[in-house]
């Protein structure tokens, strides 16, 4: 039973964007970034001042991944599309122009890059503000949150209750789960977005502000984006398929491989290596 859900967001240094002539208010920036040319131009201008809009050249592909599952419910591969061709073309453009910082924020060097302003933009879940604050508390008021670039609305992560088949108190456990999801969640979940739709729209939560993000009403933004995103379909093949996908995409972008050909190559490799697993799962599904 799902308890909470979370969209993907853009976290950015509003003070730096304003200083270099770009929109610094969340909605204005979201609209500005819908055009990939604007996002790239922003990256080039920031680069002149020693700041970056992405950690890696292929990080932006994750925006598209957050909007599209690997497989549908019948285990058909979903990423051989014009949208992902566009994603790969943009990643290659970032690589060509040197717009990526080539630094991992989950390292000591990366934390210093956040504090120094070398990293001006990050793409994280609803927990992002707390994480950035942990890295750089002295930058309070300078960061903001906005929607993803390119008009995308991505699903970041979720939390769910699980009722074990071997549980000894299933009836009591179910009562607890039901109450937590449908009743308790209406009183607010500390900034998380309830998966139970009637629990959304709590006026107290909607007025919640984040002091670190300059007093921005972040919960209202999170709930708006959660209403626009589509949770990904998860399958037992995802972990293996994602490993194949990620490795091929990194190599393809670095090698400047034709985007359409790269996607077809990845699709064939996944079918080749996971085809039998797919058959077994579909046979099981059809028997249920």
mmCIF file of C-alpha atoms in Angstrom:
data_model
loop_
_atom_site.group_PDB
_atom_site.id
_atom_site.type_symbol
_atom_site.label_atom_id
_atom_site.label_comp_id
_atom_site.label_asym_id
_atom_site.label_seq_id
_atom_site.Cartn_x
_atom_site.Cartn_y
_atom_site.Cartn_z
ATOM 1 C CA UNK A 1 0.000 0.000 0.000
ATOM 2 C CA UNK A 2 1.680 3.273 -1.085
ATOM 3 C CA UNK A 3 2.149 5.869 1.643
ATOM 4 C CA UNK A 4 4.043 8.747 0.028
ATOM 5 C CA UNK A 5 5.358 9.769 -3.370
ATOM 6 C CA UNK A 6 7.847 12.349 -4.592
ATOM 7 C CA UNK A 7 8.596 14.263 -7.804
ATOM 8 C CA UNK A 8 12.020 15.142 -9.216
ATOM 9 C CA UNK A 9 13.042 18.792 -8.920
ATOM 10 C CA UNK A 10 15.645 21.318 -9.994
ATOM 11 C CA UNK A 11 17.520 22.974 -7.117
ATOM 12 C CA UNK A 12 19.409 26.091 -8.146
ATOM 13 C CA UNK A 13 21.413 29.063 -6.886
ATOM 14 C CA UNK A 14 18.912 31.857 -7.376
ATOM 15 C CA UNK A 15 21.496 34.522 -6.544
ATOM 16 C CA UNK A 16 23.859 33.348 -9.285
ATOM 17 C CA UNK A 17 21.152 33.095 -11.936
ATOM 18 C CA UNK A 18 19.944 36.593 -11.103
ATOM 19 C CA UNK A 19 23.475 37.998 -11.196
ATOM 20 C CA UNK A 20 24.066 36.571 -14.670
ATOM 21 C CA UNK A 21 20.787 37.738 -16.161
ATOM 22 C CA UNK A 22 18.575 34.649 -15.930
ATOM 23 C CA UNK A 23 15.162 34.120 -14.271
ATOM 24 C CA UNK A 24 15.599 33.474 -10.574
ATOM 25 C CA UNK A 25 11.964 32.927 -9.564
ATOM 26 C CA UNK A 26 10.895 29.229 -9.677
ATOM 27 C CA UNK A 27 7.969 29.487 -12.091
ATOM 28 C CA UNK A 28 9.774 31.852 -14.449
ATOM 29 C CA UNK A 29 12.825 29.619 -14.477
ATOM 30 C CA UNK A 30 10.720 26.509 -15.122
ATOM 31 C CA UNK A 31 9.154 28.191 -18.146
ATOM 32 C CA UNK A 32 12.550 29.426 -19.361
ATOM 33 C CA UNK A 33 14.088 25.958 -19.126
ATOM 34 C CA UNK A 34 11.354 24.342 -21.208
ATOM 35 C CA UNK A 35 13.416 25.315 -24.258
ATOM 36 C CA UNK A 36 16.635 23.234 -24.368
ATOM 37 C CA UNK A 37 18.399 26.114 -26.138
ATOM 38 C CA UNK A 38 17.767 28.336 -23.094
ATOM 39 C CA UNK A 39 19.070 25.684 -20.714
ATOM 40 C CA UNK A 40 22.238 25.267 -22.774
ATOM 41 C CA UNK A 41 22.733 29.037 -23.032
ATOM 42 C CA UNK A 42 22.420 29.308 -19.259
ATOM 43 C CA UNK A 43 25.022 26.581 -18.895
ATOM 44 C CA UNK A 44 27.444 28.403 -21.182
ATOM 45 C CA UNK A 45 27.055 31.693 -19.328
ATOM 46 C CA UNK A 46 27.510 30.067 -15.932
ATOM 47 C CA UNK A 47 30.590 28.282 -17.241
ATOM 48 C CA UNK A 48 32.206 31.656 -17.940
ATOM 49 C CA UNK A 49 31.935 32.352 -14.208
ATOM 50 C CA UNK A 50 33.150 28.945 -13.029
ATOM 51 C CA UNK A 51 29.734 27.435 -12.288
ATOM 52 C CA UNK A 52 27.924 24.448 -13.786
ATOM 53 C CA UNK A 53 24.313 23.448 -14.397
ATOM 54 C CA UNK A 54 24.975 19.695 -14.240
ATOM 55 C CA UNK A 55 27.419 17.274 -12.678
ATOM 56 C CA UNK A 56 27.760 14.944 -15.676
ATOM 57 C CA UNK A 57 27.031 15.123 -19.393
ATOM 58 C CA UNK A 58 24.507 12.277 -19.147
ATOM 59 C CA UNK A 59 22.824 13.471 -15.933
ATOM 60 C CA UNK A 60 20.043 15.149 -17.893
ATOM 61 C CA UNK A 61 19.067 11.770 -19.361
ATOM 62 C CA UNK A 62 17.813 10.985 -15.856
ATOM 63 C CA UNK A 63 15.117 13.661 -16.314
ATOM 64 C CA UNK A 64 13.692 11.611 -19.158
ATOM 65 C CA UNK A 65 14.179 8.341 -17.248
ATOM 66 C CA UNK A 66 12.167 9.830 -14.370
ATOM 67 C CA UNK A 67 9.305 10.381 -16.799
ATOM 68 C CA UNK A 68 9.417 7.044 -18.652
ATOM 69 C CA UNK A 69 9.731 3.495 -17.259
ATOM 70 C CA UNK A 70 12.052 0.927 -18.782
ATOM 71 C CA UNK A 71 9.148 -1.435 -19.504
ATOM 72 C CA UNK A 72 5.385 -1.339 -19.638
ATOM 73 C CA UNK A 73 3.245 -3.906 -17.828
ATOM 74 C CA UNK A 74 3.761 -6.384 -20.647
ATOM 75 C CA UNK A 75 7.540 -5.920 -20.427
ATOM 76 C CA UNK A 76 7.845 -4.026 -23.703
ATOM 77 C CA UNK A 77 10.889 -1.727 -23.772
ATOM 78 C CA UNK A 78 9.741 1.913 -23.559
ATOM 79 C CA UNK A 79 12.803 4.028 -24.309
ATOM 80 C CA UNK A 80 13.236 3.619 -28.079
ATOM 81 C CA UNK A 81 11.550 6.938 -28.752
ATOM 82 C CA UNK A 82 12.072 10.391 -30.217
ATOM 83 C CA UNK A 83 12.087 11.769 -26.658
ATOM 84 C CA UNK A 84 15.120 9.702 -25.725
ATOM 85 C CA UNK A 85 16.827 10.569 -29.001
ATOM 86 C CA UNK A 86 16.421 14.203 -27.941
ATOM 87 C CA UNK A 87 17.819 13.373 -24.497
ATOM 88 C CA UNK A 88 20.916 11.743 -25.985
ATOM 89 C CA UNK A 89 21.452 14.619 -28.402
ATOM 90 C CA UNK A 90 21.328 17.077 -25.487
ATOM 91 C CA UNK A 91 23.748 14.978 -23.429
ATOM 92 C CA UNK A 92 26.199 14.940 -26.333
ATOM 93 C CA UNK A 93 25.825 18.714 -26.648
ATOM 94 C CA UNK A 94 26.693 19.125 -22.964
ATOM 95 C CA UNK A 95 29.734 16.935 -23.534
ATOM 96 C CA UNK A 96 30.857 18.907 -26.595
ATOM 97 C CA UNK A 97 30.501 22.263 -24.848
ATOM 98 C CA UNK A 98 32.049 21.133 -21.561
ATOM 99 C CA UNK A 99 29.048 22.241 -19.522
ATOM 100 C CA UNK A 100 29.314 19.453 -16.915
ATOM 101 C CA UNK A 101 31.315 19.863 -13.713
ATOM 102 C CA UNK A 102 32.619 16.276 -13.726
ATOM 103 C CA UNK A 103 32.357 16.151 -9.961
ATOM 104 C CA UNK A 104 30.265 13.911 -7.731
ATOM 105 C CA UNK A 105 28.398 15.853 -5.037
ATOM 106 C CA UNK A 106 28.378 12.709 -2.875
ATOM 107 C CA UNK A 107 32.112 13.113 -2.227
ATOM 108 C CA UNK A 108 34.120 15.582 -0.161
ATOM 109 C CA UNK A 109 35.251 17.327 -3.351
ATOM 110 C CA UNK A 110 31.633 17.535 -4.476
ATOM 111 C CA UNK A 111 30.501 19.059 -1.194
ATOM 112 C CA UNK A 112 33.166 21.747 -1.558
ATOM 113 C CA UNK A 113 31.906 22.397 -5.096
ATOM 114 C CA UNK A 114 28.411 22.987 -3.721
ATOM 115 C CA UNK A 115 29.681 25.349 -1.041
ATOM 116 C CA UNK A 116 31.885 27.321 -3.447
ATOM 117 C CA UNK A 117 29.182 27.833 -6.064
ATOM 118 C CA UNK A 118 30.874 25.636 -8.649
ATOM 119 C CA UNK A 119 27.676 23.561 -8.601
ATOM 120 C CA UNK A 120 24.851 26.005 -9.347
ATOM 121 C CA UNK A 121 22.131 23.507 -10.184
ATOM 122 C CA UNK A 122 21.207 19.999 -8.982
ATOM 123 C CA UNK A 123 18.368 17.612 -9.700
ATOM 124 C CA UNK A 124 17.076 15.792 -6.619
ATOM 125 C CA UNK A 125 13.881 14.646 -4.928
ATOM 126 C CA UNK A 126 11.832 16.476 -2.318
ATOM 127 C CA UNK A 127 14.564 15.699 0.207
ATOM 128 C CA UNK A 128 17.034 17.800 -1.796
ATOM 129 C CA UNK A 129 16.789 20.986 0.252
ATOM 130 C CA UNK A 130 17.649 19.180 3.486
ATOM 131 C CA UNK A 131 20.633 17.540 1.811
ATOM 132 C CA UNK A 132 21.968 20.786 0.349
ATOM 133 C CA UNK A 133 21.524 22.476 3.720
ATOM 134 C CA UNK A 134 23.588 19.712 5.323
ATOM 135 C CA UNK A 135 26.363 20.350 2.802
ATOM 136 C CA UNK A 136 26.235 24.141 2.847
ATOM 137 C CA UNK A 137 24.262 25.647 5.771
ATOM 138 C CA UNK A 138 25.967 29.000 5.177
ATOM 139 C CA UNK A 139 24.143 29.355 1.833
ATOM 140 C CA UNK A 140 20.715 29.709 3.439
ATOM 141 C CA UNK A 141 18.423 31.884 1.326
ATOM 142 C CA UNK A 142 20.449 31.489 -1.867
ATOM 143 C CA UNK A 143 18.970 28.208 -3.143
ATOM 144 C CA UNK A 144 15.501 27.654 -4.605
ATOM 145 C CA UNK A 145 13.530 24.743 -6.081
ATOM 146 C CA UNK A 146 11.760 24.568 -9.455
ATOM 147 C CA UNK A 147 10.375 21.988 -11.854
ATOM 148 C CA UNK A 148 12.594 19.979 -14.180
ATOM 149 C CA UNK A 149 13.908 21.411 -17.464
ATOM 150 C CA UNK A 150 12.411 20.631 -20.887
ATOM 151 C CA UNK A 151 8.810 20.578 -19.646
ATOM 152 C CA UNK A 152 9.300 17.220 -17.949
ATOM 153 C CA UNK A 153 7.585 16.010 -14.772
ATOM 154 C CA UNK A 154 9.547 13.156 -13.265
ATOM 155 C CA UNK A 155 8.878 10.618 -10.528
ATOM 156 C CA UNK A 156 11.790 10.390 -8.080
ATOM 157 C CA UNK A 157 10.826 7.846 -5.425
ATOM 158 C CA UNK A 158 8.062 6.621 -3.123
ATOM 159 C CA UNK A 159 7.457 4.764 0.127
ATOM 160 C CA UNK A 160 5.041 1.898 0.721
ATOM 161 C CA UNK A 161 3.819 -0.414 3.443
ATOM 162 C CA UNK A 162 4.377 -4.143 3.019
ATOM 163 C CA UNK A 163 2.260 -6.788 4.721
ATOM 164 C CA UNK A 164 4.440 -9.945 5.012
ATOM 165 C CA UNK A 165 2.752 -13.216 4.046
ATOM 166 C CA UNK A 166 4.242 -14.816 7.178
ATOM 167 C CA UNK A 167 3.056 -12.073 9.511
ATOM 168 C CA UNK A 168 1.306 -13.286 12.660
ATOM 169 C CA UNK A 169 -0.890 -10.229 13.205
ATOM 170 C CA UNK A 170 -2.127 -9.378 9.731
ATOM 171 C CA UNK A 171 -5.493 -7.993 10.771
ATOM 172 C CA UNK A 172 -3.901 -5.570 13.244
ATOM 173 C CA UNK A 173 -1.185 -4.667 10.748
ATOM 174 C CA UNK A 174 -3.765 -3.906 8.094
ATOM 175 C CA UNK A 175 -5.684 -1.616 10.450
ATOM 176 C CA UNK A 176 -2.474 0.290 11.142
ATOM 177 C CA UNK A 177 -1.633 0.576 7.435
ATOM 178 C CA UNK A 178 -5.146 1.651 6.501
ATOM 179 C CA UNK A 179 -5.228 4.284 9.239
ATOM 180 C CA UNK A 180 -1.769 5.619 8.349
ATOM 181 C CA UNK A 181 -2.555 5.940 4.645
ATOM 182 C CA UNK A 182 -6.141 7.184 4.683
ATOM 183 C CA UNK A 183 -6.524 9.039 7.999
ATOM 184 C CA UNK A 184 -3.205 10.045 9.569
ATOM 185 C CA UNK A 185 -1.759 11.272 6.267
ATOM 186 C CA UNK A 186 -4.464 13.955 6.084
ATOM 187 C CA UNK A 187 -2.789 15.724 9.007
ATOM 188 C CA UNK A 188 0.455 16.151 7.067
ATOM 189 C CA UNK A 189 3.529 13.996 6.588
ATOM 190 C CA UNK A 190 6.387 16.345 7.352
ATOM 191 C CA UNK A 191 6.631 17.641 3.796
ATOM 192 C CA UNK A 192 6.157 14.317 2.015
ATOM 193 C CA UNK A 193 3.360 14.059 -0.553
ATOM 194 C CA UNK A 194 0.602 11.591 0.446
ATOM 195 C CA UNK A 195 -0.040 8.873 -2.116
ATOM 196 C CA UNK A 196 -3.685 8.911 -0.969
ATOM 197 C CA UNK A 197 -5.205 11.675 -3.085
ATOM 198 C CA UNK A 198 -7.880 12.824 -0.573
ATOM 199 C CA UNK A 199 -5.035 13.565 1.878
ATOM 200 C CA UNK A 200 -3.601 16.214 -0.432
ATOM 201 C CA UNK A 201 -4.584 19.851 -0.363
ATOM 202 C CA UNK A 202 -4.103 20.306 3.402
ATOM 203 C CA UNK A 203 -4.144 24.135 3.749
ATOM 204 C CA UNK A 204 -1.633 24.093 6.601
ATOM 205 C CA UNK A 205 0.821 22.028 4.568
ATOM 206 C CA UNK A 206 0.314 24.164 1.472
ATOM 207 C CA UNK A 207 1.431 27.234 3.426
ATOM 208 C CA UNK A 208 4.531 25.491 4.740
ATOM 209 C CA UNK A 209 7.701 27.426 3.873
ATOM 210 C CA UNK A 210 11.350 26.400 3.762
ATOM 211 C CA UNK A 211 13.641 28.944 5.400
ATOM 212 C CA UNK A 212 16.721 27.523 3.715
ATOM 213 C CA UNK A 213 15.111 28.077 0.308
ATOM 214 C CA UNK A 214 14.442 31.721 1.064
ATOM 215 C CA UNK A 215 10.999 31.160 2.555
ATOM 216 C CA UNK A 216 9.733 29.383 -0.564
ATOM 217 C CA UNK A 217 6.431 27.496 -0.213
ATOM 218 C CA UNK A 218 8.049 24.222 -1.203
ATOM 219 C CA UNK A 219 5.282 21.827 -0.192
ATOM 220 C CA UNK A 220 2.846 23.573 -2.518
ATOM 221 C CA UNK A 221 5.356 23.128 -5.348
ATOM 222 C CA UNK A 222 5.947 19.463 -4.475
ATOM 223 C CA UNK A 223 2.227 18.728 -4.471
ATOM 224 C CA UNK A 224 1.699 20.530 -7.783
ATOM 225 C CA UNK A 225 4.477 18.532 -9.450
ATOM 226 C CA UNK A 226 3.284 15.272 -7.900
ATOM 227 C CA UNK A 227 -0.080 15.896 -9.527
ATOM 228 C CA UNK A 228 1.558 16.191 -12.943
ATOM 229 C CA UNK A 229 4.037 13.335 -12.778
ATOM 230 C CA UNK A 230 3.342 9.700 -13.573
ATOM 231 C CA UNK A 231 4.750 7.050 -11.264
ATOM 232 C CA UNK A 232 6.899 4.577 -13.131
ATOM 233 C CA UNK A 233 5.875 0.965 -13.628
ATOM 234 C CA UNK A 234 8.414 -1.198 -11.794
ATOM 235 C CA UNK A 235 9.237 -4.722 -12.987
ATOM 236 C CA UNK A 236 11.558 -7.528 -11.818
ATOM 237 C CA UNK A 237 13.734 -6.840 -14.885
ATOM 238 C CA UNK A 238 14.474 -3.224 -14.042
ATOM 239 C CA UNK A 239 17.682 -3.667 -12.056
ATOM 240 C CA UNK A 240 19.439 -5.788 -14.678
ATOM 241 C CA UNK A 241 18.077 -3.738 -17.567
ATOM 242 C CA UNK A 242 19.093 -0.431 -15.961
ATOM 243 C CA UNK A 243 22.675 -1.666 -15.599
ATOM 244 C CA UNK A 244 22.791 -2.562 -19.311
ATOM 245 C CA UNK A 245 21.142 0.736 -20.239
ATOM 246 C CA UNK A 246 23.404 2.950 -18.114
ATOM 247 C CA UNK A 247 26.643 1.371 -19.288
ATOM 248 C CA UNK A 248 25.685 1.630 -22.958
ATOM 249 C CA UNK A 249 24.415 5.210 -22.655
ATOM 250 C CA UNK A 250 27.589 6.464 -20.978
ATOM 251 C CA UNK A 251 29.778 4.893 -23.661
ATOM 252 C CA UNK A 252 27.510 6.050 -26.484
ATOM 253 C CA UNK A 253 27.450 9.674 -25.348
ATOM 254 C CA UNK A 254 31.218 9.766 -24.888
ATOM 255 C CA UNK A 255 31.720 8.220 -28.337
ATOM 256 C CA UNK A 256 29.217 10.620 -29.963
ATOM 257 C CA UNK A 257 27.263 7.654 -31.325
ATOM 258 C CA UNK A 258 24.155 8.298 -33.411
ATOM 259 C CA UNK A 259 21.282 8.549 -30.916
ATOM 260 C CA UNK A 260 18.729 6.463 -32.800
ATOM 261 C CA UNK A 261 21.269 3.727 -33.498
ATOM 262 C CA UNK A 262 22.374 3.724 -29.862
ATOM 263 C CA UNK A 263 18.817 3.258 -28.584
ATOM 264 C CA UNK A 264 18.233 0.383 -30.975
ATOM 265 C CA UNK A 265 21.515 -1.204 -29.906
ATOM 266 C CA UNK A 266 20.523 -0.972 -26.245
ATOM 267 C CA UNK A 267 17.079 -2.419 -26.937
ATOM 268 C CA UNK A 268 18.569 -5.407 -28.754
ATOM 269 C CA UNK A 269 21.133 -6.012 -26.008
ATOM 270 C CA UNK A 270 18.460 -5.979 -23.311
ATOM 271 C CA UNK A 271 16.284 -8.348 -25.334
ATOM 272 C CA UNK A 272 19.259 -10.638 -25.914
ATOM 273 C CA UNK A 273 20.380 -10.805 -22.291
ATOM 274 C CA UNK A 274 16.994 -10.696 -20.566
ATOM 275 C CA UNK A 275 14.775 -12.325 -23.176
ATOM 276 C CA UNK A 276 14.435 -15.626 -21.334
ATOM 277 C CA UNK A 277 13.705 -13.841 -18.035
ATOM 278 C CA UNK A 278 11.010 -11.877 -19.835
ATOM 279 C CA UNK A 279 9.427 -15.069 -21.208
ATOM 280 C CA UNK A 280 9.339 -16.671 -17.753
ATOM 281 C CA UNK A 281 7.744 -13.612 -16.159
ATOM 282 C CA UNK A 282 5.103 -13.299 -18.863
ATOM 283 C CA UNK A 283 4.265 -16.997 -18.570
ATOM 284 C CA UNK A 284 3.835 -16.578 -14.823
ATOM 285 C CA UNK A 285 1.749 -13.425 -15.293
ATOM 286 C CA UNK A 286 -0.574 -15.121 -17.793
ATOM 287 C CA UNK A 287 -1.207 -17.986 -15.402
ATOM 288 C CA UNK A 288 -2.302 -15.723 -12.565
#
